[in-house]
C-alpha cells in the first residue's frame, strides 16, 4: 500500500558483477535465511527489519529505466502535505476519515487535496485508506489472535461482516481462510 512501491515496476533487475549478486544483497539474504532457519524470540521483528533493508537497498540500487518510475513521480512522494495525510491514515486506521477531514488535517481544501493526492499516489484518498485498513487487518490476522469483530473495530470497519466482505473482495478469500493459510506459512 505504500506509494513508493506503487511507483516502482513489478520487477526490478539488480545486477551484480561476474554472475554474483551485489555484496549487500548476498549478506542481507544470508542474515534473513539464518534468522528464519532458527526462530527464537525477536525473529519476527528481525525478519521484518531485514526485509525493509532488502527493499530499501534494492530501491537504492535500481536505476530507473524506461519502465521505471518517473523522477517526477518519485519526487512528488516528498510532498509534505500528502505524506502527512498518509501518515495519519496509517497511524489512525480506525478513525472515520472523510476527504474533508484529511484535507483539513493537512491545511488544504478538499478539491486541492483530492487532486494532489491522486496525482502523487495514483488513487483516491478513500481507496488508499481502504487498502491501508485491509493491509492492517491482514497483519492482525497473520500475527494476532484477535477475533474478527475486534480487528474490524481496530481497522475502521463498522462490523465483522463489512470487514469480511471487503477482505474477501480484496484478497480473494475469507479472513478465517487467510489466517489459517498465513499461519501454515503459505504466502
Short mmCIF file of N, CA and C in Angstrom, two decimals:
data_model
loop_
_atom_site.label_atom_id
_atom_site.label_comp_id
_atom_site.label_asym_id
_atom_site.label_seq_id
_atom_site.Cartn_x
_atom_site.Cartn_y
_atom_site.Cartn_z
N UNK A 1 0.81 -1.20 0.00
CA UNK A 1 0.00 0.00 0.00
C UNK A 1 0.85 1.27 0.00
N UNK A 2 2.14 1.14 0.14
CA UNK A 2 2.99 2.33 0.22
C UNK A 2 3.17 2.94 -1.17
N UNK A 3 3.10 4.27 -1.27
CA UNK A 3 3.18 4.92 -2.57
C UNK A 3 4.49 4.71 -3.31
N UNK A 4 5.60 4.55 -2.59
CA UNK A 4 6.87 4.29 -3.28
C UNK A 4 6.77 2.97 -4.04
N UNK A 5 6.15 1.97 -3.42
CA UNK A 5 6.00 0.68 -4.09
C UNK A 5 5.12 0.81 -5.33
N UNK A 6 4.10 1.64 -5.25
CA UNK A 6 3.22 1.84 -6.40
C UNK A 6 3.96 2.51 -7.55
N UNK A 7 5.00 3.28 -7.23
CA UNK A 7 5.75 3.99 -8.26
C UNK A 7 6.79 3.09 -8.93
N UNK A 8 7.06 1.94 -8.35
CA UNK A 8 8.09 1.04 -8.89
C UNK A 8 7.48 0.05 -9.88
N UNK A 9 8.30 -0.48 -10.77
CA UNK A 9 7.81 -1.52 -11.68
C UNK A 9 7.59 -2.82 -10.92
N UNK A 10 6.89 -3.75 -11.52
CA UNK A 10 6.60 -5.03 -10.87
C UNK A 10 7.87 -5.83 -10.61
N UNK A 11 8.88 -5.68 -11.48
CA UNK A 11 10.14 -6.40 -11.34
C UNK A 11 11.28 -5.42 -11.47
N UNK A 12 12.24 -5.53 -10.56
CA UNK A 12 13.46 -4.72 -10.65
C UNK A 12 14.62 -5.69 -10.78
N UNK A 13 15.43 -5.51 -11.81
CA UNK A 13 16.59 -6.37 -12.01
C UNK A 13 17.81 -5.66 -11.43
N UNK A 14 18.37 -6.23 -10.38
CA UNK A 14 19.54 -5.68 -9.73
C UNK A 14 20.74 -6.49 -10.21
N UNK A 15 21.65 -5.83 -10.89
CA UNK A 15 22.80 -6.54 -11.45
C UNK A 15 23.97 -6.54 -10.49
N UNK A 16 24.62 -7.69 -10.42
CA UNK A 16 25.86 -7.82 -9.67
C UNK A 16 27.01 -7.81 -10.66
N UNK A 17 28.13 -8.36 -10.24
CA UNK A 17 29.27 -8.45 -11.13
C UNK A 17 29.72 -9.90 -11.23
N UNK A 18 30.16 -10.28 -12.40
CA UNK A 18 30.69 -11.63 -12.65
C UNK A 18 29.72 -12.71 -12.18
N UNK A 19 28.47 -12.60 -12.56
CA UNK A 19 27.43 -13.58 -12.21
C UNK A 19 27.25 -13.78 -10.72
N UNK A 20 27.59 -12.77 -9.93
CA UNK A 20 27.42 -12.83 -8.48
C UNK A 20 26.51 -11.68 -8.07
N UNK A 21 25.70 -11.90 -7.04
CA UNK A 21 24.84 -10.80 -6.57
C UNK A 21 25.69 -9.72 -5.91
N UNK A 22 25.14 -8.52 -5.82
CA UNK A 22 25.87 -7.47 -5.09
C UNK A 22 26.12 -7.94 -3.65
N UNK A 23 27.20 -7.47 -3.05
CA UNK A 23 27.58 -7.91 -1.70
C UNK A 23 26.46 -7.64 -0.69
N UNK A 24 25.80 -6.46 -0.79
CA UNK A 24 24.74 -6.13 0.16
C UNK A 24 23.58 -7.12 0.07
N UNK A 25 23.27 -7.56 -1.16
CA UNK A 25 22.17 -8.49 -1.36
C UNK A 25 22.52 -9.85 -0.77
N UNK A 26 23.72 -10.32 -1.06
CA UNK A 26 24.18 -11.61 -0.56
C UNK A 26 24.19 -11.62 0.97
N UNK A 27 24.75 -10.58 1.57
CA UNK A 27 24.85 -10.51 3.03
C UNK A 27 23.47 -10.43 3.69
N UNK A 28 22.59 -9.61 3.13
CA UNK A 28 21.25 -9.45 3.72
C UNK A 28 20.45 -10.74 3.60
N UNK A 29 20.52 -11.39 2.44
CA UNK A 29 19.79 -12.65 2.27
C UNK A 29 20.32 -13.74 3.20
N UNK A 30 21.63 -13.79 3.40
CA UNK A 30 22.19 -14.78 4.32
C UNK A 30 21.68 -14.55 5.74
N UNK A 31 21.67 -13.29 6.18
CA UNK A 31 21.15 -12.98 7.50
C UNK A 31 19.67 -13.34 7.62
N UNK A 32 18.91 -13.02 6.58
CA UNK A 32 17.48 -13.30 6.57
C UNK A 32 17.23 -14.80 6.64
N UNK A 33 17.93 -15.57 5.83
CA UNK A 33 17.76 -17.02 5.83
C UNK A 33 18.19 -17.64 7.15
N UNK A 34 19.28 -17.15 7.72
CA UNK A 34 19.75 -17.66 9.01
C UNK A 34 18.71 -17.40 10.10
N UNK A 35 18.15 -16.21 10.11
CA UNK A 35 17.16 -15.85 11.12
C UNK A 35 15.90 -16.70 10.98
N UNK A 36 15.50 -16.95 9.74
CA UNK A 36 14.29 -17.74 9.51
C UNK A 36 14.51 -19.22 9.80
N UNK A 37 15.75 -19.70 9.63
CA UNK A 37 16.04 -21.11 9.86
C UNK A 37 16.08 -21.47 11.34
N UNK A 38 16.40 -20.50 12.19
CA UNK A 38 16.50 -20.77 13.62
C UNK A 38 15.66 -19.76 14.40
N UNK A 39 14.34 -19.90 14.34
CA UNK A 39 13.49 -18.93 15.03
C UNK A 39 13.75 -18.90 16.54
N UNK A 40 13.75 -17.71 17.07
CA UNK A 40 13.90 -17.51 18.50
C UNK A 40 13.20 -16.20 18.86
N UNK A 41 13.16 -15.84 20.13
CA UNK A 41 12.49 -14.58 20.48
C UNK A 41 13.07 -13.41 19.67
N UNK A 42 12.19 -12.64 19.08
CA UNK A 42 12.61 -11.49 18.28
C UNK A 42 12.77 -11.78 16.80
N UNK A 43 12.63 -13.04 16.41
CA UNK A 43 12.82 -13.40 14.99
C UNK A 43 11.90 -12.60 14.08
N UNK A 44 10.64 -12.50 14.46
CA UNK A 44 9.66 -11.80 13.61
C UNK A 44 10.08 -10.35 13.38
N UNK A 45 10.53 -9.68 14.43
CA UNK A 45 10.95 -8.28 14.30
C UNK A 45 12.21 -8.16 13.44
N UNK A 46 13.15 -9.06 13.63
CA UNK A 46 14.39 -9.02 12.85
C UNK A 46 14.11 -9.29 11.38
N UNK A 47 13.27 -10.28 11.11
CA UNK A 47 12.92 -10.59 9.71
C UNK A 47 12.22 -9.40 9.06
N UNK A 48 11.34 -8.74 9.80
CA UNK A 48 10.65 -7.57 9.26
C UNK A 48 11.64 -6.48 8.91
N UNK A 49 12.59 -6.22 9.79
CA UNK A 49 13.58 -5.15 9.54
C UNK A 49 14.53 -5.52 8.41
N UNK A 50 14.96 -6.78 8.36
CA UNK A 50 15.84 -7.20 7.26
C UNK A 50 15.14 -7.11 5.92
N UNK A 51 13.85 -7.40 5.92
CA UNK A 51 13.06 -7.26 4.69
C UNK A 51 13.00 -5.80 4.27
N UNK A 52 12.82 -4.91 5.24
CA UNK A 52 12.82 -3.47 4.92
C UNK A 52 14.18 -3.04 4.37
N UNK A 53 15.25 -3.53 4.97
CA UNK A 53 16.61 -3.21 4.49
C UNK A 53 16.77 -3.71 3.06
N UNK A 54 16.34 -4.92 2.82
CA UNK A 54 16.44 -5.51 1.48
C UNK A 54 15.71 -4.67 0.45
N UNK A 55 14.49 -4.27 0.77
CA UNK A 55 13.70 -3.45 -0.16
C UNK A 55 14.35 -2.09 -0.36
N UNK A 56 14.79 -1.46 0.73
CA UNK A 56 15.41 -0.14 0.62
C UNK A 56 16.67 -0.20 -0.21
N UNK A 57 17.49 -1.19 0.02
CA UNK A 57 18.73 -1.34 -0.77
C UNK A 57 18.41 -1.60 -2.24
N UNK A 58 17.39 -2.41 -2.50
CA UNK A 58 17.01 -2.69 -3.89
C UNK A 58 16.55 -1.42 -4.59
N UNK A 59 15.77 -0.61 -3.89
CA UNK A 59 15.31 0.65 -4.48
C UNK A 59 16.49 1.57 -4.74
N UNK A 60 17.43 1.62 -3.80
CA UNK A 60 18.62 2.47 -3.99
C UNK A 60 19.45 2.01 -5.18
N UNK A 61 19.56 0.69 -5.35
CA UNK A 61 20.40 0.15 -6.41
C UNK A 61 19.72 0.20 -7.78
N UNK A 62 18.42 0.30 -7.77
CA UNK A 62 17.65 0.29 -9.01
C UNK A 62 17.85 1.59 -9.77
N UNK A 63 18.23 1.45 -11.01
CA UNK A 63 18.37 2.63 -11.87
C UNK A 63 17.14 2.68 -12.76
N UNK A 64 16.25 3.66 -12.56
CA UNK A 64 15.02 3.68 -13.35
C UNK A 64 15.30 3.71 -14.86
N UNK A 65 14.78 2.73 -15.52
CA UNK A 65 14.88 2.68 -16.98
C UNK A 65 13.59 3.17 -17.58
N UNK A 66 13.32 2.78 -18.78
CA UNK A 66 12.12 3.30 -19.44
C UNK A 66 10.85 2.79 -18.78
N UNK A 67 10.91 1.62 -18.07
CA UNK A 67 9.73 1.09 -17.40
C UNK A 67 9.69 1.48 -15.92
N UNK A 68 10.70 2.16 -15.44
CA UNK A 68 10.78 2.50 -14.03
C UNK A 68 9.94 3.71 -13.70
N UNK A 69 9.92 4.06 -12.43
CA UNK A 69 9.14 5.23 -12.01
C UNK A 69 9.76 6.49 -12.57
N UNK A 70 8.93 7.43 -12.92
CA UNK A 70 9.47 8.69 -13.43
C UNK A 70 10.08 9.47 -12.27
N UNK A 71 11.16 10.18 -12.51
CA UNK A 71 11.75 11.01 -11.45
C UNK A 71 10.73 12.00 -10.88
N UNK A 72 9.83 12.47 -11.71
CA UNK A 72 8.82 13.41 -11.24
C UNK A 72 7.91 12.75 -10.22
N UNK A 73 7.48 11.53 -10.51
CA UNK A 73 6.58 10.84 -9.59
C UNK A 73 7.27 10.54 -8.26
N UNK A 74 8.52 10.09 -8.31
CA UNK A 74 9.24 9.83 -7.07
C UNK A 74 9.46 11.12 -6.29
N UNK A 75 9.75 12.21 -6.98
CA UNK A 75 9.97 13.49 -6.30
C UNK A 75 8.68 13.95 -5.62
N UNK A 76 7.54 13.71 -6.25
CA UNK A 76 6.27 14.14 -5.68
C UNK A 76 5.95 13.41 -4.38
N UNK A 77 6.54 12.22 -4.18
CA UNK A 77 6.28 11.49 -2.95
C UNK A 77 6.83 12.24 -1.74
N UNK A 78 7.69 13.22 -2.00
CA UNK A 78 8.21 14.04 -0.92
C UNK A 78 7.26 15.15 -0.52
N UNK A 79 6.09 15.22 -1.09
CA UNK A 79 5.11 16.25 -0.78
C UNK A 79 4.75 16.18 0.70
N UNK A 80 5.06 17.21 1.48
CA UNK A 80 4.85 17.14 2.93
C UNK A 80 3.38 17.00 3.34
N UNK A 81 2.47 17.61 2.62
CA UNK A 81 1.06 17.52 3.00
C UNK A 81 0.50 16.14 2.70
N UNK A 82 0.84 15.59 1.55
CA UNK A 82 0.36 14.25 1.21
C UNK A 82 1.01 13.22 2.13
N UNK A 83 2.31 13.39 2.40
CA UNK A 83 2.99 12.48 3.34
C UNK A 83 2.34 12.52 4.71
N UNK A 84 1.96 13.70 5.16
CA UNK A 84 1.29 13.84 6.46
C UNK A 84 -0.05 13.12 6.45
N UNK A 85 -0.79 13.25 5.36
CA UNK A 85 -2.09 12.56 5.26
C UNK A 85 -1.90 11.05 5.25
N UNK A 86 -0.89 10.57 4.54
CA UNK A 86 -0.62 9.13 4.52
C UNK A 86 -0.29 8.63 5.93
N UNK A 87 0.52 9.39 6.63
CA UNK A 87 0.90 9.03 7.99
C UNK A 87 -0.34 8.97 8.90
N UNK A 88 -1.21 9.95 8.78
CA UNK A 88 -2.44 9.96 9.58
C UNK A 88 -3.29 8.72 9.32
N UNK A 89 -3.43 8.35 8.06
CA UNK A 89 -4.22 7.17 7.71
C UNK A 89 -3.61 5.91 8.28
N UNK A 90 -2.28 5.78 8.17
CA UNK A 90 -1.61 4.59 8.68
C UNK A 90 -1.63 4.53 10.20
N UNK A 91 -1.47 5.67 10.87
CA UNK A 91 -1.41 5.69 12.32
C UNK A 91 -2.78 5.60 12.99
N UNK A 92 -3.82 6.00 12.27
CA UNK A 92 -5.18 6.01 12.84
C UNK A 92 -6.19 5.39 11.88
N UNK A 93 -6.00 4.11 11.54
CA UNK A 93 -6.90 3.50 10.56
C UNK A 93 -8.34 3.36 11.05
N UNK A 94 -8.55 3.32 12.36
CA UNK A 94 -9.91 3.14 12.88
C UNK A 94 -10.73 4.43 12.85
N UNK A 95 -10.07 5.55 12.69
CA UNK A 95 -10.79 6.82 12.66
C UNK A 95 -11.71 6.87 11.44
N UNK A 96 -12.85 7.46 11.60
CA UNK A 96 -13.82 7.57 10.49
C UNK A 96 -13.42 8.75 9.60
N UNK A 97 -12.39 8.55 8.84
CA UNK A 97 -11.87 9.61 7.98
C UNK A 97 -12.82 9.94 6.85
N UNK A 98 -12.86 11.21 6.49
CA UNK A 98 -13.51 11.66 5.26
C UNK A 98 -12.44 12.44 4.50
N UNK A 99 -12.68 12.70 3.26
CA UNK A 99 -11.73 13.50 2.48
C UNK A 99 -11.63 14.89 3.10
N UNK A 100 -12.74 15.44 3.56
CA UNK A 100 -12.72 16.75 4.22
C UNK A 100 -11.83 16.73 5.46
N UNK A 101 -11.94 15.67 6.28
CA UNK A 101 -11.11 15.56 7.49
C UNK A 101 -9.63 15.53 7.14
N UNK A 102 -9.29 14.70 6.17
CA UNK A 102 -7.89 14.57 5.78
C UNK A 102 -7.36 15.88 5.21
N UNK A 103 -8.13 16.49 4.34
CA UNK A 103 -7.72 17.76 3.74
C UNK A 103 -7.52 18.82 4.82
N UNK A 104 -8.46 18.91 5.74
CA UNK A 104 -8.35 19.88 6.82
C UNK A 104 -7.16 19.61 7.73
N UNK A 105 -6.85 18.34 7.94
CA UNK A 105 -5.72 17.97 8.79
C UNK A 105 -4.38 18.39 8.22
N UNK A 106 -4.33 18.57 6.91
CA UNK A 106 -3.07 18.98 6.27
C UNK A 106 -3.20 20.37 5.66
N UNK A 107 -4.20 21.12 6.13
CA UNK A 107 -4.40 22.52 5.72
C UNK A 107 -4.55 22.70 4.21
N UNK A 108 -5.43 21.90 3.63
CA UNK A 108 -5.72 22.01 2.21
C UNK A 108 -7.23 22.01 2.00
N UNK A 109 -7.66 22.54 0.88
CA UNK A 109 -9.07 22.42 0.53
C UNK A 109 -9.33 21.00 0.06
N UNK A 110 -10.57 20.59 0.15
CA UNK A 110 -10.94 19.23 -0.27
C UNK A 110 -10.56 18.96 -1.72
N UNK A 111 -10.88 19.88 -2.61
CA UNK A 111 -10.62 19.65 -4.04
C UNK A 111 -9.12 19.64 -4.34
N UNK A 112 -8.37 20.57 -3.74
CA UNK A 112 -6.92 20.60 -3.98
C UNK A 112 -6.27 19.34 -3.40
N UNK A 113 -6.71 18.92 -2.22
CA UNK A 113 -6.16 17.72 -1.60
C UNK A 113 -6.44 16.49 -2.46
N UNK A 114 -7.68 16.34 -2.88
CA UNK A 114 -8.05 15.17 -3.70
C UNK A 114 -7.24 15.11 -4.99
N UNK A 115 -7.12 16.25 -5.65
CA UNK A 115 -6.38 16.29 -6.91
C UNK A 115 -4.91 15.97 -6.69
N UNK A 116 -4.30 16.59 -5.68
CA UNK A 116 -2.89 16.35 -5.44
C UNK A 116 -2.65 14.92 -4.96
N UNK A 117 -3.51 14.41 -4.11
CA UNK A 117 -3.38 13.03 -3.63
C UNK A 117 -3.40 12.06 -4.80
N UNK A 118 -4.37 12.26 -5.70
CA UNK A 118 -4.48 11.37 -6.85
C UNK A 118 -3.24 11.48 -7.75
N UNK A 119 -2.71 12.68 -7.94
CA UNK A 119 -1.54 12.82 -8.81
C UNK A 119 -0.29 12.22 -8.19
N UNK A 120 -0.18 12.28 -6.85
CA UNK A 120 1.01 11.73 -6.18
C UNK A 120 0.88 10.23 -6.00
N UNK A 121 -0.25 9.78 -5.51
CA UNK A 121 -0.42 8.37 -5.15
C UNK A 121 -0.99 7.54 -6.30
N UNK A 122 -1.74 8.17 -7.18
CA UNK A 122 -2.33 7.43 -8.29
C UNK A 122 -3.65 6.79 -7.94
N UNK A 123 -4.23 7.19 -6.82
CA UNK A 123 -5.51 6.65 -6.38
C UNK A 123 -6.20 7.69 -5.51
N UNK A 124 -7.46 7.47 -5.23
CA UNK A 124 -8.19 8.41 -4.38
C UNK A 124 -7.80 8.19 -2.91
N UNK A 125 -7.98 9.21 -2.08
CA UNK A 125 -7.66 9.05 -0.66
C UNK A 125 -8.45 7.90 0.01
N UNK A 126 -9.71 7.77 -0.33
CA UNK A 126 -10.52 6.75 0.33
C UNK A 126 -10.14 5.34 -0.12
N UNK A 127 -9.76 5.18 -1.36
CA UNK A 127 -9.32 3.85 -1.81
C UNK A 127 -7.99 3.49 -1.18
N UNK A 128 -7.11 4.47 -1.08
CA UNK A 128 -5.83 4.24 -0.42
C UNK A 128 -6.07 3.85 1.05
N UNK A 129 -6.96 4.57 1.72
CA UNK A 129 -7.29 4.27 3.11
C UNK A 129 -7.84 2.85 3.24
N UNK A 130 -8.69 2.46 2.33
CA UNK A 130 -9.26 1.10 2.37
C UNK A 130 -8.14 0.05 2.24
N UNK A 131 -7.18 0.29 1.35
CA UNK A 131 -6.05 -0.64 1.20
C UNK A 131 -5.21 -0.69 2.47
N UNK A 132 -4.98 0.46 3.08
CA UNK A 132 -4.23 0.50 4.35
C UNK A 132 -4.94 -0.30 5.43
N UNK A 133 -6.24 -0.10 5.52
CA UNK A 133 -7.02 -0.81 6.53
C UNK A 133 -6.99 -2.32 6.31
N UNK A 134 -7.13 -2.72 5.06
CA UNK A 134 -7.12 -4.15 4.76
C UNK A 134 -5.73 -4.76 4.99
N UNK A 135 -4.69 -4.01 4.68
CA UNK A 135 -3.33 -4.50 4.95
C UNK A 135 -3.13 -4.67 6.45
N UNK A 136 -3.62 -3.73 7.23
CA UNK A 136 -3.51 -3.82 8.70
C UNK A 136 -4.32 -5.02 9.20
N UNK A 137 -5.52 -5.20 8.66
CA UNK A 137 -6.35 -6.34 9.07
C UNK A 137 -5.64 -7.65 8.74
N UNK A 138 -5.04 -7.73 7.58
CA UNK A 138 -4.29 -8.94 7.20
C UNK A 138 -3.14 -9.19 8.16
N UNK A 139 -2.46 -8.12 8.56
CA UNK A 139 -1.36 -8.26 9.51
C UNK A 139 -1.88 -8.78 10.85
N UNK A 140 -3.00 -8.24 11.33
CA UNK A 140 -3.58 -8.72 12.59
C UNK A 140 -3.97 -10.20 12.47
N UNK A 141 -4.50 -10.59 11.33
CA UNK A 141 -4.89 -11.99 11.14
C UNK A 141 -3.67 -12.91 11.14
N UNK A 142 -2.59 -12.44 10.53
CA UNK A 142 -1.36 -13.23 10.45
C UNK A 142 -0.67 -13.38 11.80
N UNK A 143 -0.65 -12.30 12.55
CA UNK A 143 0.21 -12.27 13.73
C UNK A 143 -0.51 -12.27 15.06
N UNK A 144 -1.80 -12.00 15.08
CA UNK A 144 -2.50 -11.88 16.35
C UNK A 144 -3.52 -12.96 16.56
N UNK A 145 -4.22 -12.83 17.67
CA UNK A 145 -5.26 -13.81 17.99
C UNK A 145 -6.61 -13.14 18.19
N UNK A 146 -6.71 -11.85 17.81
CA UNK A 146 -7.96 -11.13 17.98
C UNK A 146 -9.05 -11.73 17.11
N UNK A 147 -10.28 -11.58 17.59
CA UNK A 147 -11.42 -12.00 16.80
C UNK A 147 -11.69 -11.01 15.68
N UNK A 148 -12.50 -11.40 14.73
CA UNK A 148 -12.77 -10.57 13.57
C UNK A 148 -13.45 -9.26 13.94
N UNK A 149 -14.33 -9.26 14.92
CA UNK A 149 -15.01 -8.03 15.32
C UNK A 149 -14.01 -7.03 15.90
N UNK A 150 -13.06 -7.52 16.70
CA UNK A 150 -12.04 -6.63 17.26
C UNK A 150 -11.14 -6.05 16.15
N UNK A 151 -10.77 -6.90 15.21
CA UNK A 151 -9.96 -6.43 14.08
C UNK A 151 -10.73 -5.39 13.27
N UNK A 152 -12.02 -5.65 13.08
CA UNK A 152 -12.86 -4.70 12.34
C UNK A 152 -12.85 -3.33 13.03
N UNK A 153 -13.03 -3.32 14.33
CA UNK A 153 -13.05 -2.05 15.08
C UNK A 153 -11.70 -1.35 15.03
N UNK A 154 -10.62 -2.11 15.08
CA UNK A 154 -9.27 -1.53 15.09
C UNK A 154 -8.86 -1.01 13.71
N UNK A 155 -9.56 -1.44 12.68
CA UNK A 155 -9.19 -1.04 11.32
C UNK A 155 -10.25 -0.18 10.63
N UNK A 156 -11.22 0.31 11.40
CA UNK A 156 -12.16 1.27 10.84
C UNK A 156 -13.39 0.69 10.17
N UNK A 157 -13.68 -0.58 10.40
CA UNK A 157 -14.89 -1.18 9.84
C UNK A 157 -15.97 -1.21 10.91
N UNK A 158 -17.20 -1.02 10.50
CA UNK A 158 -18.30 -0.96 11.45
C UNK A 158 -18.70 -2.31 12.01
N UNK A 159 -18.37 -3.37 11.29
CA UNK A 159 -18.75 -4.70 11.76
C UNK A 159 -17.80 -5.74 11.16
N UNK A 160 -17.86 -6.94 11.74
CA UNK A 160 -17.07 -8.03 11.20
C UNK A 160 -17.57 -8.41 9.80
N UNK A 161 -18.86 -8.23 9.56
CA UNK A 161 -19.42 -8.55 8.24
C UNK A 161 -18.88 -7.60 7.18
N UNK A 162 -18.83 -6.30 7.48
CA UNK A 162 -18.31 -5.35 6.49
C UNK A 162 -16.83 -5.59 6.22
N UNK A 163 -16.05 -5.91 7.27
CA UNK A 163 -14.64 -6.24 7.08
C UNK A 163 -14.51 -7.50 6.24
N UNK A 164 -15.29 -8.50 6.56
CA UNK A 164 -15.21 -9.77 5.85
C UNK A 164 -15.50 -9.59 4.36
N UNK A 165 -16.52 -8.81 4.03
CA UNK A 165 -16.85 -8.57 2.62
C UNK A 165 -15.73 -7.85 1.90
N UNK A 166 -15.20 -6.79 2.52
CA UNK A 166 -14.12 -6.04 1.91
C UNK A 166 -12.86 -6.90 1.78
N UNK A 167 -12.58 -7.68 2.79
CA UNK A 167 -11.40 -8.54 2.80
C UNK A 167 -11.49 -9.58 1.68
N UNK A 168 -12.64 -10.20 1.57
CA UNK A 168 -12.85 -11.23 0.53
C UNK A 168 -12.71 -10.61 -0.87
N UNK A 169 -13.25 -9.42 -1.05
CA UNK A 169 -13.15 -8.74 -2.34
C UNK A 169 -11.68 -8.43 -2.68
N UNK A 170 -10.93 -7.97 -1.69
CA UNK A 170 -9.55 -7.55 -1.92
C UNK A 170 -8.58 -8.73 -2.03
N UNK A 171 -8.69 -9.70 -1.11
CA UNK A 171 -7.73 -10.80 -1.05
C UNK A 171 -8.21 -12.08 -1.73
N UNK A 172 -9.48 -12.14 -2.09
CA UNK A 172 -9.99 -13.32 -2.77
C UNK A 172 -10.26 -14.50 -1.84
N UNK A 173 -10.26 -14.25 -0.53
CA UNK A 173 -10.58 -15.30 0.42
C UNK A 173 -11.12 -14.67 1.70
N UNK A 174 -11.81 -15.48 2.46
CA UNK A 174 -12.37 -15.01 3.73
C UNK A 174 -11.25 -14.79 4.74
N UNK A 175 -11.46 -13.89 5.70
CA UNK A 175 -10.43 -13.65 6.71
C UNK A 175 -9.99 -14.91 7.46
N UNK A 176 -10.92 -15.79 7.80
CA UNK A 176 -10.56 -17.03 8.50
C UNK A 176 -9.65 -17.91 7.67
N UNK A 177 -9.95 -18.02 6.39
CA UNK A 177 -9.11 -18.82 5.49
C UNK A 177 -7.73 -18.18 5.35
N UNK A 178 -7.71 -16.85 5.28
CA UNK A 178 -6.44 -16.14 5.19
C UNK A 178 -5.59 -16.41 6.44
N UNK A 179 -6.21 -16.30 7.61
CA UNK A 179 -5.49 -16.55 8.88
C UNK A 179 -4.91 -17.96 8.88
N UNK A 180 -5.72 -18.93 8.50
CA UNK A 180 -5.27 -20.32 8.51
C UNK A 180 -4.12 -20.53 7.52
N UNK A 181 -4.26 -19.98 6.32
CA UNK A 181 -3.22 -20.11 5.30
C UNK A 181 -1.93 -19.42 5.74
N UNK A 182 -2.06 -18.22 6.29
CA UNK A 182 -0.88 -17.46 6.72
C UNK A 182 -0.16 -18.18 7.85
N UNK A 183 -0.88 -18.79 8.74
CA UNK A 183 -0.26 -19.48 9.88
C UNK A 183 0.40 -20.78 9.46
N UNK A 184 -0.02 -21.31 8.31
CA UNK A 184 0.62 -22.53 7.80
C UNK A 184 1.83 -22.20 6.96
N UNK A 185 2.12 -20.91 6.82
CA UNK A 185 3.31 -20.48 6.08
C UNK A 185 3.13 -20.42 4.59
N UNK A 186 1.90 -20.45 4.11
CA UNK A 186 1.64 -20.36 2.68
C UNK A 186 1.48 -18.89 2.35
N UNK A 187 2.26 -18.36 1.37
CA UNK A 187 2.15 -16.92 1.06
C UNK A 187 0.81 -16.52 0.50
#
